[in-house]
PDB file of C-alpha atoms in Angstrom:
ATOM      1  CA  MET A 176     103.267 131.686  78.070  1.00 84.00           C
ATOM      2  CA  GLU A 177     103.068 127.908  79.110  1.00 93.00           C
ATOM      3  CA  ARG A 178     100.920 127.289  82.301  1.00 96.00           C
ATOM      4  CA  ASN A 179     100.334 124.041  84.291  1.00 98.00           C
ATOM      5  CA  ILE A 180      96.888 123.479  85.365  1.00 98.00           C
ATOM      6  CA  LEU A 181      95.875 120.763  87.948  1.00 98.00           C
ATOM      7  CA  LEU A 182      92.492 119.595  87.802  1.00 98.00           C
ATOM      8  CA  THR A 183      89.954 117.867  90.102  1.00 98.00           C
ATOM      9  CA  ILE A 184      87.260 115.827  88.462  1.00 98.00           C
ATOM     10  CA  GLU A 185      84.016 113.844  89.484  1.00 97.00           C
ATOM     11  CA  TYR A 186      82.599 111.353  87.206  1.00 98.00           C
ATOM     12  CA  ASP A 187      79.929 108.592  86.962  1.00 97.00           C
ATOM     13  CA  GLY A 188      81.695 105.722  85.287  1.00 97.00           C
ATOM     14  CA  THR A 189      78.689 103.965  83.897  1.00 97.00           C
ATOM     15  CA  GLY A 190      78.920 105.683  80.424  1.00 95.00           C
ATOM     16  CA  PHE A 191      82.494 105.228  80.033  1.00 96.00           C
ATOM     17  CA  HIS A 192      85.081 102.577  78.962  1.00 97.00           C
ATOM     18  CA  GLY A 193      87.243 103.665  81.766  1.00 97.00           C
ATOM     19  CA  TRP A 194      89.675 106.702  81.946  1.00 97.00           C
ATOM     20  CA  GLN A 195      92.505 105.952  79.324  1.00 95.00           C
ATOM     21  CA  ARG A 196      92.026 107.286  75.885  1.00 94.00           C
ATOM     22  CA  GLN A 197      90.882 104.704  73.303  1.00 94.00           C
ATOM     23  CA  PRO A 198      89.819 104.853  69.725  1.00 91.00           C
ATOM     24  CA  GLU A 199      86.182 104.538  68.892  1.00 91.00           C
ATOM     25  CA  VAL A 200      85.003 104.481  72.415  1.00 95.00           C
ATOM     26  CA  ARG A 201      83.753 107.024  75.133  1.00 96.00           C
ATOM     27  CA  THR A 202      86.347 107.376  77.844  1.00 97.00           C
ATOM     28  CA  VAL A 203      86.876 110.247  80.772  1.00 97.00           C
ATOM     29  CA  GLN A 204      90.417 111.257  79.329  1.00 98.00           C
ATOM     30  CA  GLY A 205      89.109 111.297  75.822  1.00 97.00           C
ATOM     31  CA  VAL A 206      86.142 113.373  76.323  1.00 96.00           C
ATOM     32  CA  LEU A 207      88.005 116.008  78.679  1.00 97.00           C
ATOM     33  CA  GLU A 208      91.069 116.269  76.166  1.00 98.00           C
ATOM     34  CA  GLU A 209      88.153 117.048  73.303  1.00 96.00           C
ATOM     35  CA  ALA A 210      86.403 119.747  75.534  1.00 96.00           C
ATOM     36  CA  LEU A 211      89.497 121.170  76.848  1.00 97.00           C
ATOM     37  CA  SER A 212      91.257 121.488  73.297  1.00 97.00           C
ATOM     38  CA  ARG A 213      88.047 123.410  72.357  1.00 96.00           C
ATOM     39  CA  VAL A 214      88.084 125.693  75.395  1.00 96.00           C
ATOM     40  CA  CYS A 215      91.593 126.404  75.091  1.00 96.00           C
ATOM     41  CA  ALA A 216      91.767 126.704  71.468  1.00 96.00           C
ATOM     42  CA  THR A 217      95.134 124.478  71.338  1.00 96.00           C
ATOM     43  CA  PRO A 218      95.366 120.455  71.441  1.00 96.00           C
ATOM     44  CA  ILE A 219      95.434 119.416  75.167  1.00 97.00           C
ATOM     45  CA  THR A 220      96.620 116.079  76.589  1.00 97.00           C
ATOM     46  CA  ILE A 221      96.045 115.082  80.207  1.00 98.00           C
ATOM     47  CA  ASP A 222      97.712 112.936  82.597  1.00 97.00           C
ATOM     48  CA  GLY A 223      95.470 111.621  85.311  1.00 97.00           C
ATOM     49  CA  VAL A 224      96.342 109.968  88.598  1.00 97.00           C
ATOM     50  CA  SER A 225      94.278 106.712  88.358  1.00 95.00           C
ATOM     51  CA  ARG A 226      93.440 104.781  85.198  1.00 94.00           C
ATOM     52  CA  THR A 227      89.927 103.671  86.598  1.00 96.00           C
ATOM     53  CA  ASP A 228      88.407 100.901  84.854  1.00 96.00           C
ATOM     54  CA  ALA A 229      85.222 100.534  83.059  1.00 96.00           C
ATOM     55  CA  GLY A 230      82.224 101.549  85.324  1.00 97.00           C
ATOM     56  CA  VAL A 231      84.593 102.833  88.136  1.00 98.00           C
ATOM     57  CA  HIS A 232      83.294 106.261  89.598  1.00 98.00           C
ATOM     58  CA  ALA A 233      85.485 109.018  90.822  1.00 98.00           C
ATOM     59  CA  LEU A 234      84.690 111.715  93.453  1.00 98.00           C
ATOM     60  CA  GLY A 235      88.240 113.404  93.450  1.00 98.00           C
ATOM     61  CA  GLN A 236      90.135 112.271  90.229  1.00 98.00           C
ATOM     62  CA  ARG A 237      93.290 114.226  89.576  1.00 98.00           C
ATOM     63  CA  ALA A 238      94.969 115.501  86.160  1.00 98.00           C
ATOM     64  CA  THR A 239      97.303 117.775  84.821  1.00 98.00           C
ATOM     65  CA  PHE A 240      97.896 119.497  81.460  1.00 98.00           C
ATOM     66  CA  SER A 241     100.126 122.277  80.160  1.00 97.00           C
ATOM     67  CA  GLY A 242     100.027 124.704  77.225  1.00 94.00           C
ATOM     68  CA  ASP A 243      99.862 128.359  76.262  1.00 95.00           C
ATOM     69  CA  PHE A 244      96.279 129.552  76.404  1.00 95.00           C
ATOM     70  CA  GLY A 245      94.388 132.456  77.282  1.00 93.00           C
ATOM     71  CA  ILE A 246      91.673 131.416  79.653  1.00 95.00           C
ATOM     72  CA  PRO A 247      92.057 131.753  83.205  1.00 96.00           C
ATOM     73  CA  ALA A 248      92.806 128.851  85.398  1.00 96.00           C
ATOM     74  CA  ASP A 249      89.449 129.263  87.520  1.00 96.00           C
ATOM     75  CA  ARG A 250      87.492 129.822  84.337  1.00 97.00           C
ATOM     76  CA  ILE A 251      88.209 126.359  82.992  1.00 97.00           C
ATOM     77  CA  PRO A 252      85.585 124.623  84.985  1.00 97.00           C
ATOM     78  CA  ILE A 253      82.973 126.791  83.898  1.00 96.00           C
ATOM     79  CA  ALA A 254      83.761 126.631  80.049  1.00 96.00           C
ATOM     80  CA  VAL A 255      84.463 122.958  80.051  1.00 96.00           C
ATOM     81  CA  ASN A 256      81.172 122.200  82.176  1.00 95.00           C
ATOM     82  CA  GLY A 257      79.049 124.403  80.113  1.00 93.00           C
ATOM     83  CA  LEU A 258      80.383 122.691  76.917  1.00 92.00           C
ATOM     84  CA  LEU A 259      79.720 119.094  78.336  1.00 91.00           C
ATOM     85  CA  SER A 260      76.326 120.300  79.561  1.00 84.00           C
ATOM     86  CA  GLY A 261      75.033 120.233  75.902  1.00 66.00           C
ATOM     87  CA  THR A 262      75.986 116.610  75.333  1.00 60.00           C
ATOM     88  CA  ASP A 263      73.643 113.407  75.137  1.00 59.00           C
ATOM     89  CA  ARG A 264      75.448 112.118  78.346  1.00 60.00           C
ATOM     90  CA  GLU A 265      74.896 115.451  80.269  1.00 66.00           C
ATOM     91  CA  GLY A 266      75.805 115.427  83.948  1.00 84.00           C
ATOM     92  CA  ASP A 267      78.188 112.317  84.281  1.00 94.00           C
ATOM     93  CA  LEU A 268      81.556 114.184  84.088  1.00 96.00           C
ATOM     94  CA  ARG A 269      82.252 117.365  85.610  1.00 96.00           C
ATOM     95  CA  ILE A 270      85.296 119.593  86.620  1.00 98.00           C
ATOM     96  CA  ILE A 271      85.265 120.438  90.111  1.00 97.00           C
ATOM     97  CA  GLU A 272      88.252 122.609  90.242  1.00 98.00           C
ATOM     98  CA  SER A 273      91.056 123.990  87.988  1.00 98.00           C
ATOM     99  CA  ARG A 274      94.258 125.896  89.307  1.00 97.00           C
ATOM    100  CA  GLN A 275      97.709 126.674  88.149  1.00 97.00           C
ATOM    101  CA  VAL A 276     100.486 124.817  89.783  1.00 98.00           C
ATOM    102  CA  PRO A 277     104.327 125.212  88.948  1.00 97.00           C
ATOM    103  CA  SER A 278     105.833 124.148  85.868  1.00 95.00           C
ATOM    104  CA  GLY A 279     106.691 120.248  86.090  1.00 94.00           C
ATOM    105  CA  PHE A 280     104.356 119.619  88.758  1.00 97.00           C
ATOM    106  CA  HIS A 281     102.559 116.148  87.637  1.00 97.00           C
ATOM    107  CA  ALA A 282      99.297 114.675  88.989  1.00 97.00           C
ATOM    108  CA  ARG A 283     100.373 111.258  89.051  1.00 96.00           C
ATOM    109  CA  PHE A 284     103.970 111.412  89.887  1.00 96.00           C
ATOM    110  CA  ASP A 285     103.757 114.006  92.421  1.00 97.00           C
ATOM    111  CA  ALA A 286     101.061 112.262  94.268  1.00 97.00           C
ATOM    112  CA  LYS A 287     101.686 110.864  97.871  1.00 97.00           C
ATOM    113  CA  GLY A 288      98.719 108.583  97.959  1.00 97.00           C
ATOM    114  CA  LYS A 289      94.953 107.826  97.172  1.00 98.00           C
ATOM    115  CA  LYS A 290      91.808 107.024  99.064  1.00 98.00           C
ATOM    116  CA  TYR A 291      89.178 104.453  97.446  1.00 98.00           C
ATOM    117  CA  ARG A 292      85.766 103.625  98.515  1.00 98.00           C
ATOM    118  CA  TYR A 293      84.017 100.432  97.726  1.00 98.00           C
ATOM    119  CA  MET A 294      80.164 100.347  98.188  1.00 98.00           C
ATOM    120  CA  ILE A 295      78.467  97.093  98.971  1.00 97.00           C
ATOM    121  CA  ARG A 296      74.472  96.610  99.283  1.00 95.00           C
ATOM    122  CA  ASN A 297      73.915  93.869 101.659  1.00 94.00           C
ATOM    123  CA  GLU A 298      70.502  92.845 101.048  1.00 90.00           C
ATOM    124  CA  GLU A 299      68.668  90.450  99.254  1.00 89.00           C
ATOM    125  CA  ASN A 300      66.731  92.443  97.070  1.00 89.00           C
ATOM    126  CA  MET A 301      68.484  95.404  95.899  1.00 91.00           C
ATOM    127  CA  ALA A 302      66.603  98.296  93.974  1.00 91.00           C
ATOM    128  CA  VAL A 303      67.542  98.288  90.152  1.00 94.00           C
ATOM    129  CA  PHE A 304      68.417 102.218  90.449  1.00 94.00           C
ATOM    130  CA  LEU A 305      71.617 101.020  92.646  1.00 95.00           C
ATOM    131  CA  ARG A 306      72.887  98.504  90.071  1.00 95.00           C
ATOM    132  CA  ASN A 307      75.654 100.691  88.740  1.00 97.00           C
ATOM    133  CA  TYR A 308      76.911 102.085  92.118  1.00 97.00           C
ATOM    134  CA  ARG A 309      76.780  99.189  94.379  1.00 97.00           C
ATOM    135  CA  TYR A 310      77.945  95.468  94.490  1.00 98.00           C
ATOM    136  CA  GLN A 311      75.057  93.396  95.729  1.00 97.00           C
ATOM    137  CA  VAL A 312      75.762  90.861  98.274  1.00 96.00           C
ATOM    138  CA  SER A 313      72.617  88.745  99.239  1.00 94.00           C
ATOM    139  CA  GLU A 314      74.305  86.792 102.235  1.00 93.00           C
ATOM    140  CA  THR A 315      74.589  88.661 105.467  1.00 92.00           C
ATOM    141  CA  LEU A 316      78.417  89.485 105.983  1.00 95.00           C
ATOM    142  CA  ASP A 317      79.914  89.216 109.216  1.00 95.00           C
ATOM    143  CA  MET A 318      81.365  92.544 109.694  1.00 95.00           C
ATOM    144  CA  ASP A 319      83.461  91.649 112.882  1.00 96.00           C
ATOM    145  CA  ALA A 320      85.339  89.073 110.763  1.00 98.00           C
ATOM    146  CA  MET A 321      85.892  91.453 107.887  1.00 98.00           C
ATOM    147  CA  ARG A 322      87.396  93.845 110.213  1.00 98.00           C
ATOM    148  CA  THR A 323      89.735  91.245 111.702  1.00 98.00           C
ATOM    149  CA  ALA A 324      90.728  90.469 108.148  1.00 98.00           C
ATOM    150  CA  ALA A 325      91.175  94.251 107.103  1.00 98.00           C
ATOM    151  CA  SER A 326      93.533  94.793 110.131  1.00 98.00           C
ATOM    152  CA  TYR A 327      96.206  92.367 108.680  1.00 98.00           C
ATOM    153  CA  ILE A 328      96.362  94.449 105.460  1.00 98.00           C
ATOM    154  CA  ILE A 329      97.323  97.405 107.103  1.00 98.00           C
ATOM    155  CA  GLY A 330     100.819  98.535 106.761  1.00 98.00           C
ATOM    156  CA  GLU A 331     103.975  97.876 104.336  1.00 98.00           C
ATOM    157  CA  HIS A 332     103.565  94.145 102.575  1.00 97.00           C
ATOM    158  CA  ASP A 333     104.246  92.919  99.111  1.00 97.00           C
ATOM    159  CA  PHE A 334     100.483  92.949  97.646  1.00 97.00           C
ATOM    160  CA  ALA A 335     101.401  90.656  94.764  1.00 96.00           C
ATOM    161  CA  CYS A 336      98.540  88.345  95.898  1.00 97.00           C
ATOM    162  CA  PHE A 337      96.035  91.229  95.374  1.00 97.00           C
ATOM    163  CA  GLN A 338      97.236  92.257  91.613  1.00 96.00           C
ATOM    164  CA  ALA A 339      95.272  91.233  88.784  1.00 93.00           C
ATOM    165  CA  ALA A 340      97.217  90.246  85.297  1.00 85.00           C
ATOM    166  CA  GLY A 341      96.967  92.693  82.495  1.00 78.00           C
ATOM    167  CA  GLY A 342      98.004  95.855  84.246  1.00 71.00           C
ATOM    168  CA  THR A 343     101.054  97.984  83.492  1.00 72.00           C
ATOM    169  CA  PRO A 344     104.193  96.173  84.958  1.00 75.00           C
ATOM    170  CA  ARG A 345     105.444  97.335  88.168  1.00 79.00           C
ATOM    171  CA  GLU A 346     109.105  97.650  89.254  1.00 86.00           C
ATOM    172  CA  THR A 347     107.778  96.317  93.035  1.00 94.00           C
ATOM    173  CA  THR A 348     104.589  95.279  94.224  1.00 95.00           C
ATOM    174  CA  VAL A 349     105.315  96.382  97.787  1.00 97.00           C
ATOM    175  CA  ARG A 350     102.794  98.926  98.948  1.00 97.00           C
ATOM    176  CA  THR A 351     101.809 100.852 102.200  1.00 98.00           C
ATOM    177  CA  VAL A 352      97.973 100.685 103.091  1.00 98.00           C
ATOM    178  CA  THR A 353      97.795 103.427 105.778  1.00 98.00           C
ATOM    179  CA  SER A 354      94.078 102.997 106.643  1.00 98.00           C
ATOM    180  CA  LEU A 355      91.336 100.422 105.983  1.00 98.00           C
ATOM    181  CA  ASP A 356      87.865 101.015 107.517  1.00 98.00           C
ATOM    182  CA  ILE A 357      84.652  99.176 107.080  1.00 97.00           C
ATOM    183  CA  PHE A 358      81.610 101.100 107.993  1.00 93.00           C
ATOM    184  CA  GLN A 359      77.719 100.147 107.736  1.00 89.00           C
ATOM    185  CA  GLU A 360      74.480 101.789 107.803  1.00 80.00           C
ATOM    186  CA  GLY A 361      71.012 100.626 107.711  1.00 71.00           C
ATOM    187  CA  GLU A 362      69.500  97.623 109.363  1.00 65.00           C
ATOM    188  CA  PRO A 363      70.365  94.138 108.884  1.00 61.00           C
ATOM    189  CA  GLY A 364      68.825  92.882 105.736  1.00 58.00           C
ATOM    190  CA  ALA A 365      68.722  96.332 104.223  1.00 62.00           C
ATOM    191  CA  ARG A 366      72.265  97.945 104.518  1.00 88.00           C
ATOM    192  CA  ASP A 367      75.014  99.448 102.829  1.00 93.00           C
ATOM    193  CA  ILE A 368      78.675  98.691 103.811  1.00 96.00           C
ATOM    194  CA  SER A 369      81.471 100.901 102.927  1.00 97.00           C
ATOM    195  CA  ILE A 370      85.250  99.890 102.625  1.00 98.00           C
ATOM    196  CA  GLU A 371      87.481 102.802 102.613  1.00 98.00           C
ATOM    197  CA  ILE A 372      91.334 102.128 101.860  1.00 98.00           C
ATOM    198  CA  ALA A 373      93.970 104.747 101.776  1.00 98.00           C
ATOM    199  CA  GLY A 374      97.690 104.193 100.768  1.00 98.00           C
ATOM    200  CA  ASP A 375     100.679 105.441  99.048  1.00 97.00           C
ATOM    201  CA  GLY A 376      99.784 103.119  95.871  1.00 95.00           C
ATOM    202  CA  PHE A 377      97.656 100.431  94.866  1.00 97.00           C
ATOM    203  CA  LEU A 378      98.153  97.541  92.216  1.00 96.00           C
ATOM    204  CA  TYR A 379      95.701  96.881  89.108  1.00 95.00           C
ATOM    205  CA  ASN A 380      92.485  96.059  90.561  1.00 97.00           C
ATOM    206  CA  MET A 381      94.120  95.735  94.279  1.00 97.00           C
ATOM    207  CA  VAL A 382      90.971  97.445  95.717  1.00 98.00           C
ATOM    208  CA  ARG A 383      88.655  95.353  93.938  1.00 98.00           C
ATOM    209  CA  ILE A 384      90.399  92.200  95.050  1.00 98.00           C
ATOM    210  CA  ILE A 385      90.927  93.014  98.615  1.00 98.00           C
ATOM    211  CA  THR A 386      87.123  93.702  98.590  1.00 98.00           C
ATOM    212  CA  GLY A 387      86.425  90.574  97.129  1.00 98.00           C
ATOM    213  CA  THR A 388      88.530  88.495  99.815  1.00 98.00           C
ATOM    214  CA  LEU A 389      87.008  90.522 102.502  1.00 98.00           C
ATOM    215  CA  VAL A 390      83.600  89.421 101.046  1.00 98.00           C
ATOM    216  CA  GLU A 391      84.645  85.946 101.325  1.00 98.00           C
ATOM    217  CA  VAL A 392      85.749  86.479 104.846  1.00 98.00           C
ATOM    218  CA  GLY A 393      82.454  88.000 105.599  1.00 97.00           C
ATOM    219  CA  ARG A 394      80.476  84.907 103.950  1.00 97.00           C
ATOM    220  CA  GLY A 395      82.741  82.527 106.440  1.00 97.00           C
ATOM    221  CA  LYS A 396      84.644  81.069 103.395  1.00 98.00           C
ATOM    222  CA  ILE A 397      87.906  82.597 104.450  1.00 98.00           C
ATOM    223  CA  ALA A 398      89.088  82.677 108.168  1.00 98.00           C
ATOM    224  CA  PRO A 399      90.008  86.293 108.956  1.00 98.00           C
ATOM    225  CA  GLU A 400      93.500  84.877 110.250  1.00 97.00           C
ATOM    226  CA  GLN A 401      93.900  83.224 106.660  1.00 97.00           C
ATOM    227  CA  MET A 402      94.670  86.886 105.423  1.00 98.00           C
ATOM    228  CA  ILE A 403      98.306  86.582 106.809  1.00 97.00           C
ATOM    229  CA  ASN A 404      98.923  83.386 104.679  1.00 97.00           C
ATOM    230  CA  ILE A 405      97.424  84.998 101.866  1.00 98.00           C
ATOM    231  CA  LEU A 406      99.574  88.144 101.842  1.00 97.00           C
ATOM    232  CA  ASP A 407     102.925  85.754 102.578  1.00 97.00           C
ATOM    233  CA  SER A 408     101.878  83.635  99.652  1.00 97.00           C
ATOM    234  CA  HIS A 409     102.363  86.435  96.943  1.00 96.00           C
ATOM    235  CA  ASP A 410      99.920  84.405  94.861  1.00 96.00           C
ATOM    236  CA  ARG A 411      96.700  85.709  93.213  1.00 96.00           C
ATOM    237  CA  GLY A 412      95.256  82.464  93.515  1.00 96.00           C
ATOM    238  CA  THR A 413      94.968  82.437  97.362  1.00 97.00           C
ATOM    239  CA  ALA A 414      92.725  85.503  97.487  1.00 97.00           C
ATOM    240  CA  GLY A 415      89.122  85.919  96.982  1.00 97.00           C
ATOM    241  CA  HIS A 416      87.352  86.818  93.938  1.00 98.00           C
ATOM    242  CA  THR A 417      87.562  90.402  92.196  1.00 98.00           C
ATOM    243  CA  ALA A 418      84.694  92.468  93.133  1.00 98.00           C
ATOM    244  CA  PRO A 419      82.895  94.125  90.261  1.00 98.00           C
ATOM    245  CA  PRO A 420      84.051  97.615  89.102  1.00 98.00           C
ATOM    246  CA  GLN A 421      80.567  99.635  89.659  1.00 98.00           C
ATOM    247  CA  GLY A 422      80.897  99.472  93.639  1.00 98.00           C
ATOM    248  CA  LEU A 423      84.377 101.593  93.413  1.00 98.00           C
ATOM    249  CA  TYR A 424      84.964 105.062  93.997  1.00 98.00           C
ATOM    250  CA  LEU A 425      88.079 107.041  93.700  1.00 98.00           C
ATOM    251  CA  VAL A 426      87.681 109.366  96.817  1.00 98.00           C
ATOM    252  CA  GLU A 427      90.737 111.658  97.164  1.00 97.00           C
ATOM    253  CA  VAL A 428      94.338 111.923  95.952  1.00 98.00           C
ATOM    254  CA  TYR A 429      97.034 113.367  98.341  1.00 97.00           C
ATOM    255  CA  TYR A 430      99.839 115.625  97.706  1.00 97.00           C
TER     256      TYR A 430
END
């Protein structure tokens, strides 16, 4: 009897060429499909919610797959994680949860929204051990200016200005950002800044471009109120730079 399984997955994106399966390179989808096919003793293809880029991390990626196999849903994480523990990249990918869902449920198409977190290390000399998990910005950032600029992003807008070229063409670039919060920890000169953004959907590199634009605001290169004109322009050229991938984390998917 065919069953439909929903996975919750976490991974360190450093050692992967992104989520999507590609020939001859290591990807999250490729590694998981190979392991699941062995555990389920049948070819498995998974559909993920977010096609994260190389270097991007996930705390709560979701994916579905279906098939006729004997292993109970709640035993799949144990079996797959055990199989992956014997590889030379042990510890950078793990299934957190596996449960059976109704037939026809799809991880991506049934998702109501997602939350991402972007981590910035705002200090002049960042520890080398953080290089794969933070975006280092040496200049002290103006947090109040960044929060003011962020307030203009919340709500329903045409976010074409925050879409990079090269992604899958979309029917519309209108999205709704439900929250955008900026937190900081630590003392000035050695602090982490966390940008958390949630919404009903995101365009290609949208979170990284929003982050890069907010960094430009924090540096004083873009006025906070200019965010209104950037959004109204629908032009990628008016927004700031694209922040690097290693600071980005997919935190949660909402259903």
